[in-house]
GROMACS .gro file of C-alpha atoms in nm:
model
  307
    1MET     CA    1   1.034  -3.492  -1.815
    2LEU     CA    2   0.995  -3.201  -1.574
    3PHE     CA    3   0.701  -3.182  -1.312
    4ARG     CA    4   0.616  -2.861  -1.116
    5SER     CA    5   0.333  -2.821  -0.859
    6VAL     CA    6   0.166  -2.484  -0.875
    7SER     CA    7  -0.123  -2.342  -0.657
    8ALA     CA    8  -0.379  -2.071  -0.737
    9GLY     CA    9  -0.249  -1.699  -0.712
   10THR     CA   10   0.118  -1.804  -0.711
   11ALA     CA   11   0.383  -1.796  -0.985
   12THR     CA   12   0.648  -2.076  -1.029
   13ARG     CA   13   0.988  -1.993  -1.225
   14MET     CA   14   1.104  -2.275  -1.478
   15ASN     CA   15   1.466  -2.196  -1.466
   16ASP     CA   16   1.571  -2.510  -1.615
   17LEU     CA   17   1.311  -2.506  -1.900
   18HIS     CA   18   1.458  -2.500  -2.236
   19LEU     CA   19   1.291  -2.461  -2.574
   20LYS     CA   20   1.471  -2.563  -2.907
   21MET     CA   21   1.346  -2.375  -3.206
   22GLN     CA   22   1.387  -2.538  -3.556
   23ARG     CA   23   1.238  -2.438  -3.881
   24ALA     CA   24   0.974  -2.654  -4.051
   25ILE     CA   25   1.067  -2.904  -4.327
   26ASN     CA   26   0.907  -2.856  -4.667
   27ILE     CA   27   0.754  -3.146  -4.873
   28GLY     CA   28   0.689  -3.050  -5.224
   29GLY     CA   29   0.619  -3.214  -5.558
   30HIS     CA   30   0.353  -3.279  -5.813
   31VAL     CA   31   0.054  -3.473  -5.891
   32LYS     CA   32  -0.002  -3.661  -6.197
   33PRO     CA   33  -0.231  -3.591  -6.392
   34ALA     CA   34  -0.216  -3.243  -6.306
   35GLY     CA   35  -0.507  -3.040  -6.206
   36SER     CA   36  -0.641  -2.832  -5.916
   37GLY     CA   37  -0.871  -2.993  -5.656
   38THR     CA   38  -0.670  -3.313  -5.614
   39SER     CA   39  -0.696  -3.381  -5.237
   40LEU     CA   40  -0.357  -3.473  -5.060
   41ASN     CA   41  -0.293  -3.604  -4.714
   42VAL     CA   42   0.026  -3.641  -4.532
   43ARG     CA   43   0.041  -3.805  -4.192
   44ARG     CA   44   0.321  -3.882  -3.946
   45ALA     CA   45   0.427  -4.258  -3.979
   46GLY     CA   46   0.369  -4.429  -3.649
   47VAL     CA   47   0.158  -4.160  -3.490
   48GLY     CA   48  -0.215  -4.205  -3.420
   49LEU     CA   49  -0.486  -3.946  -3.492
   50GLY     CA   50  -0.526  -3.680  -3.248
   51LEU     CA   51  -0.185  -3.696  -3.074
   52ASN     CA   52  -0.085  -3.359  -3.196
   53MET     CA   53  -0.186  -3.107  -3.446
   54PHE     CA   54   0.103  -3.190  -3.683
   55ALA     CA   55   0.038  -3.573  -3.698
   56ILE     CA   56  -0.195  -3.532  -3.994
   57GLN     CA   57  -0.248  -3.262  -4.246
   58GLY     CA   58  -0.467  -3.215  -4.556
   59GLY     CA   59  -0.455  -2.990  -4.876
   60ARG     CA   60  -0.519  -2.950  -5.239
   61SER     CA   61  -0.284  -2.936  -5.536
   62GLU     CA   62  -0.265  -2.610  -5.767
   63ALA     CA   63  -0.377  -2.611  -6.122
   64ASP     CA   64  -0.038  -2.736  -6.236
   65GLY     CA   65  -0.043  -3.025  -5.979
   66SER     CA   66   0.218  -2.874  -5.759
   67PHE     CA   67   0.179  -2.909  -5.379
   68THR     CA   68   0.374  -2.808  -5.067
   69PHE     CA   69   0.344  -2.917  -4.702
   70HIS     CA   70   0.519  -2.758  -4.406
   71VAL     CA   71   0.599  -3.034  -4.139
   72LEU     CA   72   0.826  -3.113  -3.844
   73PRO     CA   73   1.130  -3.324  -3.897
   74GLY     CA   74   1.014  -3.697  -3.924
   75THR     CA   75   0.894  -3.968  -4.161
   76TYR     CA   76   0.559  -3.924  -4.335
   77ILE     CA   77   0.310  -4.110  -4.548
   78LEU     CA   78   0.171  -3.909  -4.848
   79THR     CA   79  -0.150  -4.002  -5.039
   80ALA     CA   80  -0.362  -3.829  -5.313
   81SER     CA   81  -0.728  -3.875  -5.434
   82ASP     CA   82  -0.947  -3.725  -5.689
   83GLN     CA   83  -1.312  -3.705  -5.580
   84LYS     CA   84  -1.433  -3.655  -5.932
   85THR     CA   85  -1.270  -3.959  -6.091
   86GLY     CA   86  -1.226  -4.173  -5.793
   87LYS     CA   87  -0.856  -4.224  -5.869
   88VAL     CA   88  -0.622  -4.255  -5.591
   89SER     CA   89  -0.246  -4.298  -5.530
   90LYS     CA   90  -0.042  -4.540  -5.354
   91GLU     CA   91   0.125  -4.455  -5.025
   92ILE     CA   92   0.453  -4.278  -5.064
   93THR     CA   93   0.701  -4.277  -4.770
   94VAL     CA   94   0.875  -3.941  -4.735
   95GLU     CA   95   1.186  -3.896  -4.511
   96ALA     CA   96   1.180  -3.536  -4.418
   97LEU     CA   97   1.447  -3.529  -4.150
   98ASP     CA   98   1.700  -3.251  -4.178
   99LYS     CA   99   1.639  -3.088  -4.505
  100ASP     CA  100   1.373  -3.009  -4.756
  101VAL     CA  101   1.215  -3.272  -4.989
  102ALA     CA  102   1.128  -3.168  -5.339
  103ASN     CA  103   1.012  -3.328  -5.669
  104VAL     CA  104   0.798  -3.597  -5.489
  105GLU     CA  105   0.581  -3.735  -5.777
  106VAL     CA  106   0.245  -3.875  -5.688
  107THR     CA  107   0.032  -4.060  -5.960
  108LEU     CA  108  -0.326  -4.107  -5.953
  109ASP     CA  109  -0.319  -4.449  -6.107
  110SER     CA  110  -0.565  -4.664  -5.905
  111SER     CA  111  -0.934  -4.679  -5.829
  112TYR     CA  112  -1.144  -4.816  -5.538
  113GLU     CA  113  -1.515  -4.863  -5.591
  114ILE     CA  114  -1.786  -5.015  -5.358
  115SER     CA  115  -2.088  -5.177  -5.506
  116GLY     CA  116  -2.365  -5.346  -5.313
  117ARG     CA  117  -2.704  -5.381  -5.179
  118ILE     CA  118  -2.920  -5.338  -4.878
  119ILE     CA  119  -3.138  -5.635  -4.799
  120ILE     CA  120  -3.428  -5.656  -4.568
  121ASP     CA  121  -3.467  -5.978  -4.368
  122GLY     CA  122  -3.834  -6.070  -4.350
  123PRO     CA  123  -4.142  -5.925  -4.528
  124ASP     CA  124  -4.121  -5.553  -4.401
  125THR     CA  125  -4.034  -5.293  -4.639
  126LEU     CA  126  -3.821  -4.986  -4.600
  127ASP     CA  127  -3.807  -4.632  -4.750
  128PHE     CA  128  -3.448  -4.621  -4.857
  129SER     CA  129  -3.449  -4.251  -4.940
  130LYS     CA  130  -3.460  -4.188  -4.554
  131ILE     CA  131  -3.152  -4.397  -4.509
  132ILE     CA  132  -2.813  -4.228  -4.478
  133LEU     CA  133  -2.504  -4.435  -4.595
  134ASN     CA  134  -2.151  -4.316  -4.651
  135PHE     CA  135  -1.801  -4.476  -4.639
  136LEU     CA  136  -1.643  -4.160  -4.508
  137GLY     CA  137  -1.737  -3.941  -4.769
  138ALA     CA  138  -2.046  -3.791  -4.948
  139PRO     CA  139  -2.360  -3.968  -4.874
  140VAL     CA  140  -2.434  -4.256  -5.124
  141LYS     CA  141  -2.741  -4.267  -5.332
  142ILE     CA  142  -2.935  -4.575  -5.258
  143GLY     CA  143  -3.177  -4.713  -5.536
  144SER     CA  144  -3.537  -4.816  -5.462
  145ASP     CA  145  -3.423  -5.176  -5.458
  146GLY     CA  146  -3.145  -5.123  -5.220
  147SER     CA  147  -2.865  -5.101  -5.444
  148PHE     CA  148  -2.585  -4.860  -5.428
  149HIS     CA  149  -2.239  -4.757  -5.569
  150ALA     CA  150  -1.976  -4.536  -5.444
  151ASN     CA  151  -1.606  -4.437  -5.502
  152ALA     CA  152  -1.361  -4.505  -5.209
  153PHE     CA  153  -1.032  -4.314  -5.162
  154GLY     CA  154  -0.781  -4.553  -5.042
  155GLY     CA  155  -0.757  -4.937  -4.954
  156LYS     CA  156  -0.946  -4.883  -4.627
  157ALA     CA  157  -1.317  -4.795  -4.571
  158LEU     CA  158  -1.547  -4.756  -4.276
  159TYR     CA  159  -1.942  -4.747  -4.322
  160ILE     CA  160  -2.179  -4.531  -4.156
  161LEU     CA  161  -2.552  -4.633  -4.176
  162GLN     CA  162  -2.796  -4.395  -4.014
  163GLY     CA  163  -3.168  -4.306  -4.030
  164LEU     CA  164  -3.282  -4.667  -3.967
  165PRO     CA  165  -3.640  -4.679  -3.787
  166GLU     CA  166  -3.633  -4.735  -3.417
  167GLY     CA  167  -3.594  -5.120  -3.351
  168TRP     CA  168  -3.403  -5.181  -3.681
  169TYR     CA  169  -3.027  -5.299  -3.686
  170VAL     CA  170  -2.760  -5.438  -3.906
  171LYS     CA  171  -2.805  -5.812  -3.882
  172GLU     CA  172  -2.522  -5.884  -4.116
  173ALA     CA  173  -2.265  -5.700  -4.315
  174THR     CA  174  -2.054  -5.891  -4.580
  175VAL     CA  175  -1.752  -5.766  -4.784
  176GLY     CA  176  -1.730  -6.023  -5.060
  177ASP     CA  177  -1.811  -6.354  -4.928
  178GLN     CA  178  -1.672  -6.259  -4.581
  179HIS     CA  179  -1.872  -6.159  -4.282
  180LEU     CA  180  -1.774  -5.821  -4.157
  181VAL     CA  181  -1.689  -5.768  -3.781
  182GLY     CA  182  -1.715  -5.403  -3.692
  183LYS     CA  183  -1.747  -5.126  -3.926
  184GLN     CA  184  -1.401  -5.108  -4.109
  185PHE     CA  185  -1.272  -5.319  -4.399
  186ASP     CA  186  -1.007  -5.329  -4.642
  187LEU     CA  187  -1.045  -5.254  -5.014
  188LYS     CA  188  -0.840  -5.393  -5.311
  189PRO     CA  189  -0.812  -5.187  -5.639
  190GLY     CA  190  -1.116  -5.217  -5.843
  191THR     CA  191  -1.476  -5.295  -5.734
  192THR     CA  192  -1.563  -5.450  -5.371
  193GLU     CA  193  -1.890  -5.596  -5.326
  194VAL     CA  194  -2.065  -5.527  -5.000
  195SER     CA  195  -2.410  -5.604  -4.857
  196PHE     CA  196  -2.616  -5.522  -4.552
  197THR     CA  197  -2.891  -5.725  -4.415
  198LEU     CA  198  -3.118  -5.524  -4.190
  199SER     CA  199  -3.387  -5.657  -3.953
  200PRO     CA  200  -3.670  -5.495  -3.783
  201GLN     CA  201  -3.660  -5.727  -3.488
  202GLY     CA  202  -3.406  -5.549  -3.260
  203ALA     CA  203  -3.448  -5.544  -2.894
  204SER     CA  204  -3.436  -5.244  -2.677
  205VAL     CA  205  -3.266  -5.218  -2.326
  206GLU     CA  206  -3.362  -4.929  -2.092
  207ALA     CA  207  -3.083  -4.826  -1.847
  208ILE     CA  208  -3.218  -4.688  -1.510
  209LEU     CA  209  -2.932  -4.539  -1.292
  210PRO     CA  210  -2.911  -4.557  -0.932
  211ALA     CA  211  -3.076  -4.305  -0.717
  212GLY     CA  212  -2.874  -3.982  -0.700
  213VAL     CA  213  -2.706  -4.065  -1.028
  214SER     CA  214  -2.840  -3.872  -1.334
  215MET     CA  215  -2.755  -3.892  -1.721
  216PHE     CA  216  -2.663  -3.531  -1.686
  217ASP     CA  217  -2.366  -3.636  -1.460
  218ALA     CA  218  -2.170  -3.731  -1.750
  219VAL     CA  219  -2.249  -4.100  -1.748
  220LEU     CA  220  -2.205  -4.335  -2.055
  221VAL     CA  221  -2.397  -4.665  -2.067
  222LEU     CA  222  -2.254  -4.940  -2.302
  223LEU     CA  223  -2.374  -5.287  -2.390
  224LEU     CA  224  -2.094  -5.539  -2.480
  225PRO     CA  225  -2.153  -5.883  -2.606
  226GLU     CA  226  -2.133  -6.156  -2.338
  227ASN     CA  227  -1.926  -6.377  -2.564
  228GLY     CA  228  -1.680  -6.331  -2.870
  229PRO     CA  229  -1.395  -6.076  -2.918
  230ALA     CA  230  -1.419  -5.720  -2.812
  231PRO     CA  231  -1.617  -5.510  -3.057
  232ASN     CA  232  -1.434  -5.208  -3.242
  233PRO     CA  233  -1.516  -4.884  -3.061
  234GLU     CA  234  -1.739  -4.754  -3.351
  235SER     CA  235  -1.943  -5.061  -3.305
  236MET     CA  236  -2.004  -5.058  -2.954
  237ILE     CA  237  -2.389  -5.009  -2.840
  238HIS     CA  238  -2.455  -4.717  -2.646
  239ALA     CA  239  -2.785  -4.624  -2.440
  240SER     CA  240  -2.879  -4.285  -2.535
  241PRO     CA  241  -3.174  -4.054  -2.417
  242ASP     CA  242  -3.474  -4.108  -2.633
  243ARG     CA  243  -3.782  -3.874  -2.692
  244SER     CA  244  -3.903  -3.973  -2.344
  245GLY     CA  245  -3.575  -3.858  -2.197
  246LYS     CA  246  -3.510  -4.216  -2.092
  247LEU     CA  247  -3.160  -4.404  -2.151
  248VAL     CA  248  -3.248  -4.659  -2.403
  249ALA     CA  249  -3.029  -4.853  -2.656
  250HIS     CA  250  -3.253  -4.924  -2.961
  251GLY     CA  251  -3.206  -5.188  -3.237
  252VAL     CA  252  -2.983  -5.427  -3.003
  253PRO     CA  253  -2.948  -5.745  -3.194
  254PRO     CA  254  -3.081  -6.050  -2.989
  255GLY     CA  255  -2.825  -6.200  -2.756
  256SER     CA  256  -2.641  -6.158  -2.421
  257TYR     CA  257  -2.486  -5.859  -2.317
  258ARG     CA  258  -2.288  -5.695  -2.014
  259VAL     CA  259  -2.412  -5.345  -1.915
  260PHE     CA  260  -2.183  -5.086  -1.784
  261ALA     CA  261  -2.243  -4.736  -1.676
  262LEU     CA  262  -1.913  -4.529  -1.675
  263ASP     CA  263  -1.853  -4.191  -1.540
  264ALA     CA  264  -1.639  -3.918  -1.690
  265THR     CA  265  -1.310  -4.070  -1.524
  266ASN     CA  266  -1.358  -4.393  -1.713
  267PHE     CA  267  -1.467  -4.270  -2.058
  268ALA     CA  268  -1.140  -4.381  -2.201
  269PHE     CA  269  -1.234  -4.744  -2.169
  270ALA     CA  270  -1.501  -4.693  -2.440
  271PHE     CA  271  -1.206  -4.647  -2.687
  272ASP     CA  272  -1.027  -4.952  -2.554
  273PRO     CA  273  -1.288  -5.222  -2.518
  274LYS     CA  274  -1.038  -5.503  -2.528
  275THR     CA  275  -0.881  -5.380  -2.194
  276PHE     CA  276  -1.222  -5.292  -2.072
  277ILE     CA  277  -1.365  -5.640  -2.123
  278GLU     CA  278  -1.040  -5.811  -1.982
  279LYS     CA  279  -1.079  -5.620  -1.657
  280ILE     CA  280  -1.445  -5.636  -1.556
  281ARG     CA  281  -1.675  -5.793  -1.827
  282LYS     CA  282  -1.771  -6.092  -1.597
  283THR     CA  283  -1.849  -5.859  -1.303
  284ALA     CA  284  -2.115  -5.634  -1.479
  285LEU     CA  285  -2.486  -5.699  -1.522
  286LEU     CA  286  -2.586  -5.972  -1.764
  287VAL     CA  287  -2.887  -5.902  -1.965
  288ASN     CA  288  -3.045  -6.145  -2.225
  289VAL     CA  289  -3.274  -6.005  -2.477
  290ALA     CA  290  -3.480  -6.193  -2.747
  291ALA     CA  291  -3.592  -6.052  -3.094
  292GLY     CA  292  -3.822  -5.753  -3.043
  293GLU     CA  293  -3.799  -5.774  -2.658
  294HIS     CA  294  -3.786  -5.478  -2.424
  295LYS     CA  295  -3.596  -5.485  -2.092
  296SER     CA  296  -3.552  -5.241  -1.813
  297ILE     CA  297  -3.264  -5.274  -1.574
  298VAL     CA  298  -3.081  -5.095  -1.285
  299VAL     CA  299  -2.722  -5.021  -1.387
  300PRO     CA  300  -2.487  -4.932  -1.091
  301LEU     CA  301  -2.205  -4.694  -1.170
  302THR     CA  302  -1.890  -4.893  -1.247
  303LYS     CA  303  -1.558  -4.733  -1.140
  304ILE     CA  304  -1.230  -4.862  -1.261
  305GLN     CA  305  -0.906  -4.757  -1.063
  306PRO     CA  306  -0.610  -4.694  -1.283
  307GLU     CA  307  -0.318  -4.920  -1.238
   0.00000   0.00000   0.00000
């Protein structure tokens, strides 16, 4: 890899920089049963989301079921789904290394469905029409009794539950008879039973930043459980500005937490909580909150030096 230093107002020649241009590889085929509107997804095998613009592509089939993707040479995973029927295909591995790949047949022969119920812990009631639930798709209709049903498009799902009143939280989520840690879970073809137990007895934690530090200074405040495994990034508890302008985490499950305030230079740790916890969990402020309790604490700015 080549590194060059440049300064403002100057030009630096890159005499030893060479670019190799090569044509894209075509991946083409047909979806069965044929029909326009079938969604297709092709992603680079072994490459995470967001690493480059060619890591993942989406598209739709033509009326005769045909499709074509233009990709860089590599190994790809191809899938298809039909939102109307809920049918999905198995994952197909395509080696697109040095020549076009044609006549790939993708069959919509499986279906994944999610059925379940939202349960209230205690005598309180909830207007389910104001709750937004989805599994990375269209919002799911929730019945007056808390029941719901949805199609999923593949063997993995992630739930998003929004619109809960202030102080409410997800006390427990189960998939089948297993307690769910985080928000992602696996599906098998057929129907997967999911349930959410909600409680109105969440605590709240107000984070007060030190003098001279403002929430507008790109500060992220996190609450991480004192015990147990690191949470998934999408399950981490954040303190956000509320209607009064204070940094508050509402709907915090009762328990013990370490509280961190990170500046922009350390935001990456919010996406790698395991490393974050291993480094400094025991050095941060500890706060214990009971059901329905409110606590205010001054949170110093945490700075982690890169290794």
